[in-house]
Short mmCIF file of C-alpha atoms in Angstrom, two decimals:
data_model
loop_
_atom_site.label_atom_id
_atom_site.label_comp_id
_atom_site.label_asym_id
_atom_site.label_seq_id
_atom_site.Cartn_x
_atom_site.Cartn_y
_atom_site.Cartn_z
CA ASP A 1343 -15.10 -5.58 11.26
CA ALA A 1344 -12.12 -7.65 9.72
CA TRP A 1345 -12.05 -8.22 6.06
CA ASP A 1346 -9.75 -10.33 3.78
CA VAL A 1347 -8.76 -9.50 0.22
CA SER A 1348 -7.51 -11.71 -2.70
CA GLY A 1349 -6.92 -11.14 -6.37
CA ARG A 1350 -4.75 -11.94 -9.34
CA ARG A 1351 -1.41 -10.84 -10.53
CA GLY A 1352 -1.48 -11.89 -14.16
CA GLU A 1353 -2.27 -15.53 -14.03
CA THR A 1354 -1.20 -16.08 -10.50
CA VAL A 1355 -4.06 -16.24 -7.97
CA ILE A 1356 -3.04 -14.44 -4.67
CA ALA A 1357 -4.18 -16.08 -1.49
CA PRO A 1358 -6.51 -14.08 0.84
CA THR A 1359 -4.79 -11.70 3.22
CA SER A 1360 -5.82 -9.02 5.66
CA ALA A 1361 -7.64 -6.07 4.12
CA ASP A 1362 -7.23 -2.41 4.89
CA THR A 1363 -10.41 -1.59 6.78
CA THR A 1364 -10.31 2.02 6.13
CA THR A 1365 -10.28 1.46 2.30
CA VAL A 1366 -13.22 -1.17 2.58
CA SER A 1367 -15.15 1.16 4.80
CA ARG A 1368 -14.87 4.07 2.38
CA VAL A 1369 -16.34 1.80 -0.50
CA LEU A 1370 -19.05 0.50 1.68
CA SER A 1371 -19.94 4.03 2.72
CA ALA A 1372 -20.05 5.19 -0.89
CA LEU A 1373 -22.35 2.17 -1.73
CA ARG A 1374 -24.59 3.17 1.21
CA ASN A 1375 -24.89 6.69 0.04
CA THR A 1376 -25.31 6.06 -3.59
CA ILE A 1377 -28.62 7.46 -4.85
CA ALA A 1378 -30.22 7.89 -8.23
CA TYR A 1379 -30.26 11.53 -9.38
CA SER A 1380 -32.03 10.92 -12.70
CA TYR A 1381 -33.99 8.17 -14.32
CA VAL A 1382 -32.86 7.11 -17.85
CA SER A 1383 -34.62 4.12 -19.06
CA ASP A 1384 -36.32 0.94 -18.08
CA LEU A 1385 -36.62 -0.76 -21.45
CA PRO A 1386 -35.28 -4.37 -21.03
CA ASP A 1387 -34.33 -4.47 -24.67
CA GLU A 1388 -32.51 -1.12 -24.65
CA ASN A 1389 -29.10 -1.14 -26.28
CA LEU A 1390 -26.86 -1.11 -23.01
CA ALA A 1391 -23.69 -0.29 -25.24
CA GLN A 1392 -24.74 3.32 -25.68
CA PHE A 1393 -24.61 3.58 -21.87
CA GLY A 1394 -21.37 1.74 -21.46
CA LEU A 1395 -23.19 -0.93 -19.70
CA ASP A 1396 -22.56 -3.96 -22.03
CA ASN A 1397 -19.08 -3.95 -20.65
CA PRO A 1398 -19.30 -1.73 -17.47
CA ALA A 1399 -16.30 0.27 -16.21
CA VAL A 1400 -17.09 -1.00 -12.83
CA LYS A 1401 -19.20 -4.02 -11.40
CA ILE A 1402 -19.52 -4.32 -7.69
CA THR A 1403 -21.07 -7.56 -6.19
CA LEU A 1404 -22.04 -7.88 -2.66
CA ALA A 1405 -22.51 -11.30 -1.19
CA PHE A 1406 -24.58 -11.57 1.90
CA ALA A 1407 -24.73 -14.01 4.68
CA ASP A 1408 -28.03 -15.46 3.47
CA ASN A 1409 -26.32 -16.41 0.17
CA VAL A 1410 -28.09 -13.57 -1.65
CA ARG A 1411 -25.87 -11.71 -4.08
CA LYS A 1412 -26.56 -8.10 -5.45
CA SER A 1413 -24.60 -6.36 -8.17
CA ILE A 1414 -24.45 -2.71 -9.41
CA SER A 1415 -22.88 -1.92 -12.85
CA ILE A 1416 -21.51 1.49 -13.73
CA GLY A 1417 -21.12 2.68 -17.29
CA LYS A 1418 -20.28 5.97 -19.08
CA ALA A 1419 -20.16 9.40 -17.63
CA TYR A 1420 -22.37 12.13 -18.89
CA LYS A 1421 -23.38 15.67 -18.20
CA GLU A 1422 -26.64 16.55 -16.74
CA GLY A 1423 -26.45 20.53 -16.36
CA ALA A 1424 -23.30 21.31 -14.44
CA ALA A 1425 -23.18 17.85 -12.77
CA THR A 1426 -21.25 14.75 -13.96
CA LEU A 1427 -23.34 11.70 -13.55
CA TYR A 1428 -22.77 7.87 -14.41
CA TYR A 1429 -25.10 5.48 -16.07
CA ALA A 1430 -25.75 2.66 -13.63
CA LYS A 1431 -28.07 -0.41 -13.21
CA VAL A 1432 -28.59 -3.01 -10.62
CA ASP A 1433 -28.87 -6.67 -11.82
CA SER A 1434 -32.45 -7.08 -10.30
CA SER A 1435 -33.97 -4.42 -12.50
CA PRO A 1436 -33.83 -3.28 -16.15
CA SER A 1437 -33.97 0.31 -15.20
CA ILE A 1438 -30.97 2.56 -15.82
CA TYR A 1439 -30.32 5.71 -13.62
CA GLY A 1440 -27.82 8.35 -13.36
CA ILE A 1441 -25.83 8.33 -10.18
CA SER A 1442 -23.08 10.72 -8.81
CA GLY A 1443 -19.50 9.86 -9.04
CA GLU A 1444 -18.79 9.13 -5.42
CA LEU A 1445 -18.85 5.41 -5.74
CA ILE A 1446 -16.67 5.23 -8.87
CA ARG A 1447 -14.16 7.62 -7.23
CA ASN A 1448 -13.84 5.54 -4.03
CA PHE A 1449 -13.91 2.12 -5.81
CA LYS A 1450 -10.43 0.79 -6.63
CA PRO A 1451 -10.22 -2.06 -9.14
CA ASP A 1452 -6.68 -3.43 -8.09
CA PHE A 1453 -6.91 -5.66 -5.03
CA LEU A 1454 -3.47 -4.22 -3.91
CA ASP A 1455 -5.35 -1.11 -3.02
CA TYR A 1456 -7.34 -2.99 -0.41
CA LYS A 1457 -4.46 -4.86 1.25
CA SER A 1458 -3.72 -3.96 4.77
CA ARG A 1459 -0.97 -1.34 4.93
CA LEU A 1460 0.55 -3.24 8.01
CA SER A 1461 3.22 -5.36 6.23
CA PHE A 1462 4.46 -7.04 9.34
CA SER A 1463 4.58 -6.60 13.10
CA MET A 1464 7.34 -7.64 15.60
CA PRO A 1465 6.25 -10.42 18.23
CA GLU A 1466 5.25 -8.79 21.33
CA LYS A 1467 8.14 -9.96 23.46
CA SER A 1468 10.77 -9.44 20.85
CA LYS A 1469 13.46 -6.69 21.20
CA ILE A 1470 15.36 -4.76 18.56
CA VAL A 1471 19.13 -5.59 18.81
CA SER A 1472 20.41 -3.21 16.27
CA ILE A 1473 19.33 -1.13 13.25
CA SER A 1474 21.63 -0.24 10.41
CA ILE A 1475 21.62 1.25 6.96
CA SER A 1476 24.07 0.10 4.29
CA ASP A 1477 25.09 1.32 0.77
CA ILE A 1478 24.53 -1.81 -1.28
CA LYS A 1479 27.22 -0.98 -3.91
CA SER A 1480 30.04 -0.14 -1.63
CA GLU A 1481 28.83 -2.50 1.29
CA LYS A 1482 29.53 0.31 3.74
CA GLN A 1483 27.35 1.23 6.59
CA VAL A 1484 26.01 4.70 6.45
CA PHE A 1485 24.19 4.40 9.85
CA PHE A 1486 24.37 1.99 12.85
CA ALA A 1487 22.79 1.89 16.15
CA ALA A 1488 22.99 -0.98 18.74
CA ALA A 1489 20.64 -1.44 21.76
CA GLN A 1490 21.80 -0.67 25.18
CA ASN A 1491 20.18 -2.22 28.25
CA GLY A 1492 17.60 -3.87 25.88
CA GLU A 1493 16.45 -0.52 24.39
CA ILE A 1494 17.49 0.49 20.82
CA LEU A 1495 17.16 4.20 21.83
CA GLY A 1496 19.62 3.65 24.68
CA GLY A 1497 22.37 3.82 22.04
CA ALA A 1498 21.26 7.19 20.73
CA GLN A 1499 23.00 9.50 23.50
CA ASN A 1500 25.69 10.81 20.92
CA LEU A 1501 23.13 11.46 18.16
CA SER A 1502 21.71 14.91 17.37
CA LEU A 1503 18.03 15.52 18.15
CA PRO A 1504 16.91 15.03 14.58
CA LYS A 1505 18.81 11.76 14.20
CA LYS A 1506 17.45 10.67 17.53
CA ASN A 1507 13.98 11.29 16.34
CA ALA A 1508 14.85 9.36 13.05
CA LEU A 1509 16.12 6.42 14.97
CA LYS A 1510 12.91 6.55 16.95
CA THR A 1511 10.82 6.44 13.80
CA LEU A 1512 12.82 3.39 12.55
CA ALA A 1513 12.18 1.53 15.89
CA GLU A 1514 8.54 2.39 15.65
CA PHE A 1515 8.31 0.92 12.09
CA ALA A 1516 10.46 -2.13 13.14
CA LYS A 1517 7.69 -2.99 15.54
CA LYS A 1518 4.93 -2.30 13.14
CA PHE A 1519 5.85 -1.80 9.54
CA TYR A 1520 3.33 0.22 7.67
CA VAL A 1521 3.69 0.93 4.02
CA LYS A 1522 2.15 3.79 2.09
CA ALA A 1523 0.92 1.57 -0.65
CA TYR A 1524 1.66 -1.68 -2.64
CA ALA A 1525 3.26 -0.73 -5.95
CA LYS A 1526 2.42 -2.02 -9.34
CA GLY A 1527 5.71 -3.27 -10.61
CA VAL A 1528 8.14 -6.09 -10.40
CA ALA A 1529 11.09 -6.50 -8.02
CA ASP A 1530 13.85 -8.85 -6.73
CA GLN A 1531 16.74 -8.43 -4.46
CA THR A 1532 18.80 -6.33 -6.79
CA SER A 1533 16.46 -4.03 -8.73
CA TYR A 1534 12.73 -3.00 -9.25
CA THR A 1535 10.87 -2.06 -12.34
CA VAL A 1536 7.95 0.48 -12.35
CA ASN A 1537 6.36 1.88 -15.56
CA SER A 1538 8.92 -0.06 -17.70
CA LYS A 1539 11.88 1.76 -15.85
CA LYS A 1540 14.31 -0.36 -14.11
CA SER A 1541 16.18 0.78 -11.17
CA ASP A 1542 18.77 -0.76 -8.85
CA TRP A 1543 18.26 -0.73 -5.07
CA LEU A 1544 20.80 1.66 -3.56
CA TYR A 1545 20.49 1.04 0.21
CA ARG A 1546 19.56 -1.78 2.57
CA LEU A 1547 17.88 -1.29 5.99
CA SER A 1548 18.72 -4.16 8.32
CA ILE A 1549 16.82 -4.78 11.70
CA GLU A 1550 18.31 -7.41 14.05
CA ILE A 1551 15.57 -8.82 16.21
CA SER A 1552 15.79 -10.93 19.39
CA THR A 1553 12.90 -13.28 20.10
CA PRO A 1554 12.74 -15.31 23.44
CA GLY A 1555 13.05 -18.97 22.60
CA THR A 1556 13.35 -22.33 24.31
CA GLY A 1557 16.60 -21.99 26.28
CA THR A 1558 18.11 -19.16 24.30
CA ASP A 1559 16.89 -16.26 22.31
CA GLU A 1560 16.46 -16.43 18.66
CA ILE A 1561 18.15 -13.77 16.61
CA SER A 1562 16.70 -12.94 13.16
CA THR A 1563 17.45 -10.09 10.69
CA LEU A 1564 14.86 -8.35 8.52
CA GLN A 1565 16.48 -6.83 5.48
CA ILE A 1566 14.77 -4.28 3.22
CA PRO A 1567 16.36 -3.00 0.14
CA PHE A 1568 15.19 0.43 -0.93
CA GLY A 1569 15.85 2.80 -3.66
CA GLU A 1570 16.22 6.49 -4.42
CA ARG A 1571 14.08 9.01 -2.55
CA ILE A 1572 12.37 10.31 -5.72
CA SER A 1573 10.23 12.77 -3.61
CA ALA A 1574 8.84 13.03 -0.12
CA ASN A 1575 6.00 10.66 -1.11
CA GLU A 1576 7.87 8.34 -3.41
CA GLN A 1577 10.46 5.85 -2.40
CA TYR A 1578 10.28 2.19 -3.33
CA ALA A 1579 11.39 -0.85 -1.17
CA LEU A 1580 11.16 -4.57 -1.16
CA VAL A 1581 9.41 -5.71 2.02
CA ASN A 1582 8.46 -9.37 2.70
CA GLY A 1583 9.05 -9.99 -1.15
CA GLU A 1584 6.56 -7.20 -2.12
CA LEU A 1585 7.33 -4.04 -3.99
CA VAL A 1586 5.95 -1.09 -1.90
CA LEU A 1587 6.06 2.60 -1.44
CA LEU A 1588 7.56 3.50 1.94
CA ALA A 1589 5.67 5.60 4.31
CA PRO A 1590 6.74 9.30 3.97
CA LYS A 1591 7.53 9.43 7.68
CA LEU A 1592 9.93 6.37 7.33
CA SER A 1593 11.36 7.69 4.09
CA ALA A 1594 12.17 11.10 5.79
CA ALA A 1595 13.86 9.13 8.76
CA LEU A 1596 15.99 7.07 6.40
CA TYR A 1597 17.17 10.25 4.59
CA GLU A 1598 17.93 12.04 7.94
CA LEU A 1599 20.18 8.96 8.93
CA GLY A 1600 22.16 9.04 5.68
CA ALA A 1601 20.29 7.28 2.93
CA ASN A 1602 20.00 9.38 -0.15
CA SER A 1603 22.31 12.17 1.29
CA PRO A 1604 24.33 13.86 -1.51
CA GLN A 1605 27.52 12.16 -0.14
CA ALA A 1606 26.09 8.82 -0.18
CA GLN A 1607 24.65 9.12 -3.79
CA ALA A 1608 27.94 10.49 -4.98
CA GLN A 1609 29.66 7.39 -3.38
CA ASN A 1610 27.00 5.02 -5.01
CA ALA A 1611 27.57 6.68 -8.39
CA LYS A 1612 31.28 5.75 -8.44
#
């Protein structure tokens, strides 16, 4: 099934966009598998605050095709023997139960966690003209490959096998650009801020694309600034105006092709 997701960033309402079906399916599966492990209370005038249900940590509402809406609220955690359970109730009943933590572990409160990881895809008949990586500060290219005979890998004959594989990875992401996650922070074309730490973009990935048009092909260039490779799983970039974490496979390919190499970092620090 296809799902859409929308939400807020501060006071800004974000228009609906495609959701990540795996994440949505995981939450729905956890909902289906949620059972009451213990009965706590069914007093309608019970003090909900003692269970954390006056202001629940999580409230999930399902809207069905027949306009019926059902909600489950999840409150404080508590111990029952060796198990950690959570106080919970549904809106249609005063009863309070203890449920396992599966639902709260799989539920993500930020709508960014539900967005499709496919940030963009290249039109089917389009072709990659060139791929380059540039050092932003020095404006020097650290890598460049041009297509030969309409294929970007056609220009890879003189590359080592690791670099050929890295270029192949870049070409795959140019066609379907998947991100690891949408990051919680702010960014513009020169820098990004995460957890109150501001960092400059160090490199720019440029992908030149040719798309068949009326009479002549249309050439466009996708430019993606990205920062330091903090770890194999943490490298930020600005993609389609959104701050993202790059997929580890792409991050490794950029590293192999010269981004964040010791030489490039030293050059950028001058």
